[in-house]
Amino acid sequence: QKKIIKKSDFIFLISLMIIDETDNTDYFLYKFNISKKDQKRIKIIDHFYREKINSKTFTENNLNKFFYYYGKEVTLDIISHRIIKSKKVDNSLKELINYYENCKTPIMPVNADLLMKKYEIPEGKQLGEKLKIIEDEWVKNNFKISDQQVDNIINYWSYLTSLISKFLVPAGVLISTRSFLLFPINPFPIGDIK
């Protein structure tokens, strides 16, 4: 614990003092003028600890998401925060620190050019949505995705798009495939209207 504190920067030390289960973090960020980058860093750590902590929270698979989306510094902050605040020594947390100190941010193997060439998807919103779904699946699977999984995602999206076009959408309302997935409605076929 002392080693971590000695090599920590000022923002991490502040986060140790203000992050708890109250609104101290929000008040501190409102009251004191710190850079947007440092505010974001503190907010991410605070958000992480506001979620329910369980046995799967401090696993490599779960922390990989933070590492990919928020970077090495925030991931190390989250683990270090846990080590300092906990009453007993957890060697698995020390192993995670060592792992993420030496880890490099992975690069997703699927890109827009591949999707445009292999699946003939035109450039635009639909391409971006499919890439985002593939990226989320890749991160969820510990930075691994097979060609079959990519095929399944693309084919599923194509099927959904064709289904949506068969159903009635009120005039003037645009529904993206992604919003249809997140907020499904019960559309009815045009033929059923009398």
One Martini backbone bead per residue (centre of mass of N, CA, C, O) as a GRO file, in nm:
protein
  194
    1GLN     BB    1   0.057   0.063  -0.021
    2LYS     BB    2   0.297   0.259   0.002
    3LYS     BB    3   0.395   0.232  -0.287
    4ILE     BB    4   0.147   0.347  -0.424
    5ILE     BB    5   0.145   0.624  -0.286
    6LYS     BB    6   0.431   0.720  -0.374
    7LYS     BB    7   0.354   0.682  -0.704
    8SER     BB    8   0.135   0.883  -0.685
    9ASP     BB    9  -0.076   1.119  -0.775
   10PHE     BB   10  -0.275   1.380  -0.694
   11ILE     BB   11  -0.546   1.276  -0.812
   12PHE     BB   12  -0.547   1.002  -0.672
   13LEU     BB   13  -0.540   1.111  -0.382
   14ILE     BB   14  -0.805   1.258  -0.402
   15SER     BB   15  -0.982   1.013  -0.470
   16LEU     BB   16  -0.939   0.874  -0.195
   17MET     BB   17  -1.091   1.107  -0.033
   18ILE     BB   18  -1.379   1.138  -0.215
   19ILE     BB   19  -1.437   0.838  -0.260
   20ASP     BB   20  -1.767   0.731  -0.205
   21GLU     BB   21  -2.117   0.692  -0.108
   22THR     BB   22  -2.129   0.985  -0.189
   23ASP     BB   23  -2.127   1.340  -0.308
   24ASN     BB   24  -1.826   1.439  -0.296
   25THR     BB   25  -1.735   1.440  -0.588
   26ASP     BB   26  -1.936   1.642  -0.704
   27TYR     BB   27  -1.862   1.872  -0.515
   28PHE     BB   28  -1.562   1.895  -0.583
   29LEU     BB   29  -1.600   1.946  -0.894
   30TYR     BB   30  -1.765   2.206  -0.847
   31LYS     BB   31  -1.565   2.373  -0.648
   32PHE     BB   32  -1.314   2.275  -0.821
   33ASN     BB   33  -1.046   2.358  -1.043
   34ILE     BB   34  -1.014   2.119  -1.290
   35SER     BB   35  -0.944   1.934  -1.530
   36LYS     BB   36  -1.116   1.746  -1.752
   37LYS     BB   37  -0.936   1.497  -1.737
   38ASP     BB   38  -0.945   1.470  -1.422
   39GLN     BB   39  -1.249   1.456  -1.396
   40LYS     BB   40  -1.290   1.200  -1.561
   41ARG     BB   41  -1.116   1.015  -1.389
   42ILE     BB   42  -1.280   1.047  -1.128
   43LYS     BB   43  -1.559   0.964  -1.241
   44ILE     BB   44  -1.484   0.673  -1.320
   45ILE     BB   45  -1.408   0.574  -1.041
   46ASP     BB   46  -1.674   0.648  -0.904
   47HIS     BB   47  -1.859   0.478  -1.084
   48PHE     BB   48  -1.735   0.206  -1.019
   49TYR     BB   49  -1.797   0.232  -0.695
   50ARG     BB   50  -2.119   0.255  -0.727
   51GLU     BB   51  -2.115  -0.013  -0.795
   52LYS     BB   52  -2.150  -0.335  -0.746
   53ILE     BB   53  -1.947  -0.536  -0.553
   54ASN     BB   54  -1.791  -0.838  -0.660
   55SER     BB   55  -1.623  -1.124  -0.759
   56LYS     BB   56  -1.617  -1.003  -1.076
   57THR     BB   57  -1.491  -0.717  -1.072
   58PHE     BB   58  -1.172  -0.830  -1.020
   59THR     BB   59  -1.132  -0.911  -1.327
   60GLU     BB   60  -0.993  -0.930  -1.626
   61ASN     BB   61  -1.252  -0.925  -1.795
   62ASN     BB   62  -1.374  -0.664  -1.666
   63LEU     BB   63  -1.114  -0.471  -1.684
   64ASN     BB   64  -1.080  -0.468  -1.995
   65LYS     BB   65  -1.295  -0.257  -2.051
   66PHE     BB   66  -1.150  -0.024  -1.910
   67PHE     BB   67  -0.886  -0.043  -2.062
   68TYR     BB   68  -1.003   0.013  -2.347
   69TYR     BB   69  -1.193   0.273  -2.291
   70TYR     BB   70  -0.985   0.436  -2.055
   71GLY     BB   71  -0.722   0.292  -1.977
   72LYS     BB   72  -0.449   0.241  -1.779
   73GLU     BB   73  -0.474   0.454  -1.553
   74VAL     BB   74  -0.763   0.388  -1.456
   75THR     BB   75  -0.721   0.090  -1.397
   76LEU     BB   76  -0.499   0.131  -1.185
   77ASP     BB   77  -0.667   0.309  -0.999
   78ILE     BB   78  -0.886   0.104  -0.927
   79ILE     BB   79  -0.699  -0.109  -0.802
   80SER     BB   80  -0.546   0.074  -0.601
   81HIS     BB   81  -0.793   0.164  -0.445
   82ARG     BB   82  -0.859  -0.119  -0.337
   83ILE     BB   83  -0.596  -0.179  -0.189
   84ILE     BB   84  -0.605   0.067   0.008
   85LYS     BB   85  -0.908   0.019   0.125
   86SER     BB   86  -0.831  -0.249   0.211
   87LYS     BB   87  -0.759  -0.459   0.492
   88LYS     BB   88  -0.653  -0.678   0.299
   89VAL     BB   89  -0.447  -0.881   0.127
   90ASP     BB   90  -0.451  -0.903  -0.242
   91ASN     BB   91  -0.283  -1.078  -0.481
   92SER     BB   92  -0.466  -1.044  -0.732
   93LEU     BB   93  -0.432  -0.733  -0.746
   94LYS     BB   94  -0.126  -0.735  -0.793
   95GLU     BB   95  -0.140  -0.894  -1.056
   96LEU     BB   96  -0.310  -0.685  -1.208
   97ILE     BB   97  -0.109  -0.459  -1.197
   98ASN     BB   98   0.116  -0.605  -1.353
   99TYR     BB   99  -0.046  -0.659  -1.606
  100TYR     BB  100  -0.133  -0.352  -1.676
  101GLU     BB  101   0.154  -0.228  -1.687
  102ASN     BB  102   0.231  -0.439  -1.946
  103CYS     BB  103  -0.007  -0.352  -2.115
  104LYS     BB  104  -0.164  -0.331  -2.429
  105THR     BB  105  -0.365  -0.193  -2.646
  106PRO     BB  106  -0.585  -0.328  -2.834
  107ILE     BB  107  -0.661  -0.427  -3.172
  108MET     BB  108  -0.903  -0.442  -3.382
  109PRO     BB  109  -0.948  -0.678  -3.648
  110VAL     BB  110  -1.196  -0.504  -3.728
  111ASN     BB  111  -1.295  -0.304  -4.008
  112ALA     BB  112  -1.441  -0.107  -4.240
  113ASP     BB  113  -1.304  -0.223  -4.493
  114LEU     BB  114  -1.384  -0.517  -4.448
  115LEU     BB  115  -1.694  -0.475  -4.449
  116MET     BB  116  -1.713  -0.339  -4.730
  117LYS     BB  117  -1.587  -0.576  -4.891
  118LYS     BB  118  -1.713  -0.851  -4.778
  119TYR     BB  119  -2.033  -0.721  -4.727
  120GLU     BB  120  -2.120  -0.461  -4.879
  121ILE     BB  121  -2.102  -0.204  -4.697
  122PRO     BB  122  -2.188   0.102  -4.665
  123GLU     BB  123  -2.115   0.401  -4.596
  124GLY     BB  124  -2.214   0.476  -4.254
  125LYS     BB  125  -2.430   0.415  -4.004
  126GLN     BB  126  -2.448   0.107  -4.042
  127LEU     BB  127  -2.146   0.053  -4.019
  128GLY     BB  128  -2.107   0.172  -3.733
  129GLU     BB  129  -2.304  -0.016  -3.586
  130LYS     BB  130  -2.162  -0.282  -3.657
  131LEU     BB  131  -1.887  -0.211  -3.535
  132LYS     BB  132  -1.989  -0.170  -3.244
  133ILE     BB  133  -2.095  -0.457  -3.199
  134ILE     BB  134  -1.827  -0.600  -3.254
  135GLU     BB  135  -1.664  -0.455  -3.037
  136ASP     BB  136  -1.832  -0.544  -2.791
  137GLU     BB  137  -1.787  -0.848  -2.836
  138TRP     BB  138  -1.476  -0.842  -2.826
  139VAL     BB  139  -1.453  -0.732  -2.537
  140LYS     BB  140  -1.632  -0.949  -2.395
  141ASN     BB  141  -1.418  -1.178  -2.528
  142ASN     BB  142  -1.125  -1.086  -2.461
  143PHE     BB  143  -1.022  -0.998  -2.753
  144LYS     BB  144  -1.222  -1.200  -2.916
  145ILE     BB  145  -1.289  -1.297  -3.269
  146SER     BB  146  -1.462  -1.455  -3.504
  147ASP     BB  147  -1.572  -1.496  -3.818
  148GLN     BB  148  -1.844  -1.619  -3.731
  149GLN     BB  149  -1.933  -1.387  -3.547
  150VAL     BB  150  -1.934  -1.172  -3.764
  151ASP     BB  151  -2.136  -1.309  -3.950
  152ASN     BB  152  -2.369  -1.318  -3.744
  153ILE     BB  153  -2.397  -1.015  -3.702
  154ILE     BB  154  -2.448  -0.932  -3.995
  155ASN     BB  155  -2.691  -1.123  -4.051
  156TYR     BB  156  -2.874  -1.018  -3.824
  157TRP     BB  157  -2.889  -0.725  -3.923
  158SER     BB  158  -3.009  -0.785  -4.200
  159TYR     BB  159  -3.265  -0.916  -4.091
  160LEU     BB  160  -3.370  -0.674  -3.927
  161THR     BB  161  -3.387  -0.471  -4.157
  162SER     BB  162  -3.599  -0.631  -4.320
  163LEU     BB  163  -3.816  -0.634  -4.099
  164ILE     BB  164  -3.855  -0.329  -4.062
  165SER     BB  165  -3.946  -0.273  -4.362
  166LYS     BB  166  -4.226  -0.447  -4.319
  167PHE     BB  167  -4.302  -0.237  -4.118
  168LEU     BB  168  -4.470   0.005  -3.967
  169VAL     BB  169  -4.386   0.350  -3.998
  170PRO     BB  170  -4.436   0.639  -3.903
  171ALA     BB  171  -4.457   0.933  -4.024
  172GLY     BB  172  -4.140   1.087  -3.966
  173VAL     BB  173  -4.008   0.818  -3.853
  174LEU     BB  174  -3.696   0.716  -3.737
  175ILE     BB  175  -3.536   0.387  -3.742
  176SER     BB  176  -3.292   0.232  -3.607
  177THR     BB  177  -3.160  -0.065  -3.547
  178ARG     BB  178  -3.052  -0.006  -3.263
  179SER     BB  179  -3.317   0.115  -3.142
  180PHE     BB  180  -3.486  -0.138  -3.194
  181LEU     BB  181  -3.325  -0.317  -2.997
  182LEU     BB  182  -3.352  -0.132  -2.735
  183PHE     BB  183  -3.667  -0.032  -2.839
  184PRO     BB  184  -3.908  -0.220  -2.872
  185ILE     BB  185  -4.179  -0.266  -3.082
  186ASN     BB  186  -4.526  -0.327  -3.186
  187PRO     BB  187  -4.564  -0.394  -3.481
  188PHE     BB  188  -4.763  -0.382  -3.782
  189PRO     BB  189  -4.883  -0.490  -4.051
  190ILE     BB  190  -5.026  -0.336  -4.318
  191GLY     BB  191  -5.249  -0.561  -4.383
  192ASP     BB  192  -5.409  -0.519  -4.089
  193ILE     BB  193  -5.537  -0.266  -4.194
  194LYS     BB  194  -5.898  -0.128  -4.190
   0.00000   0.00000   0.00000
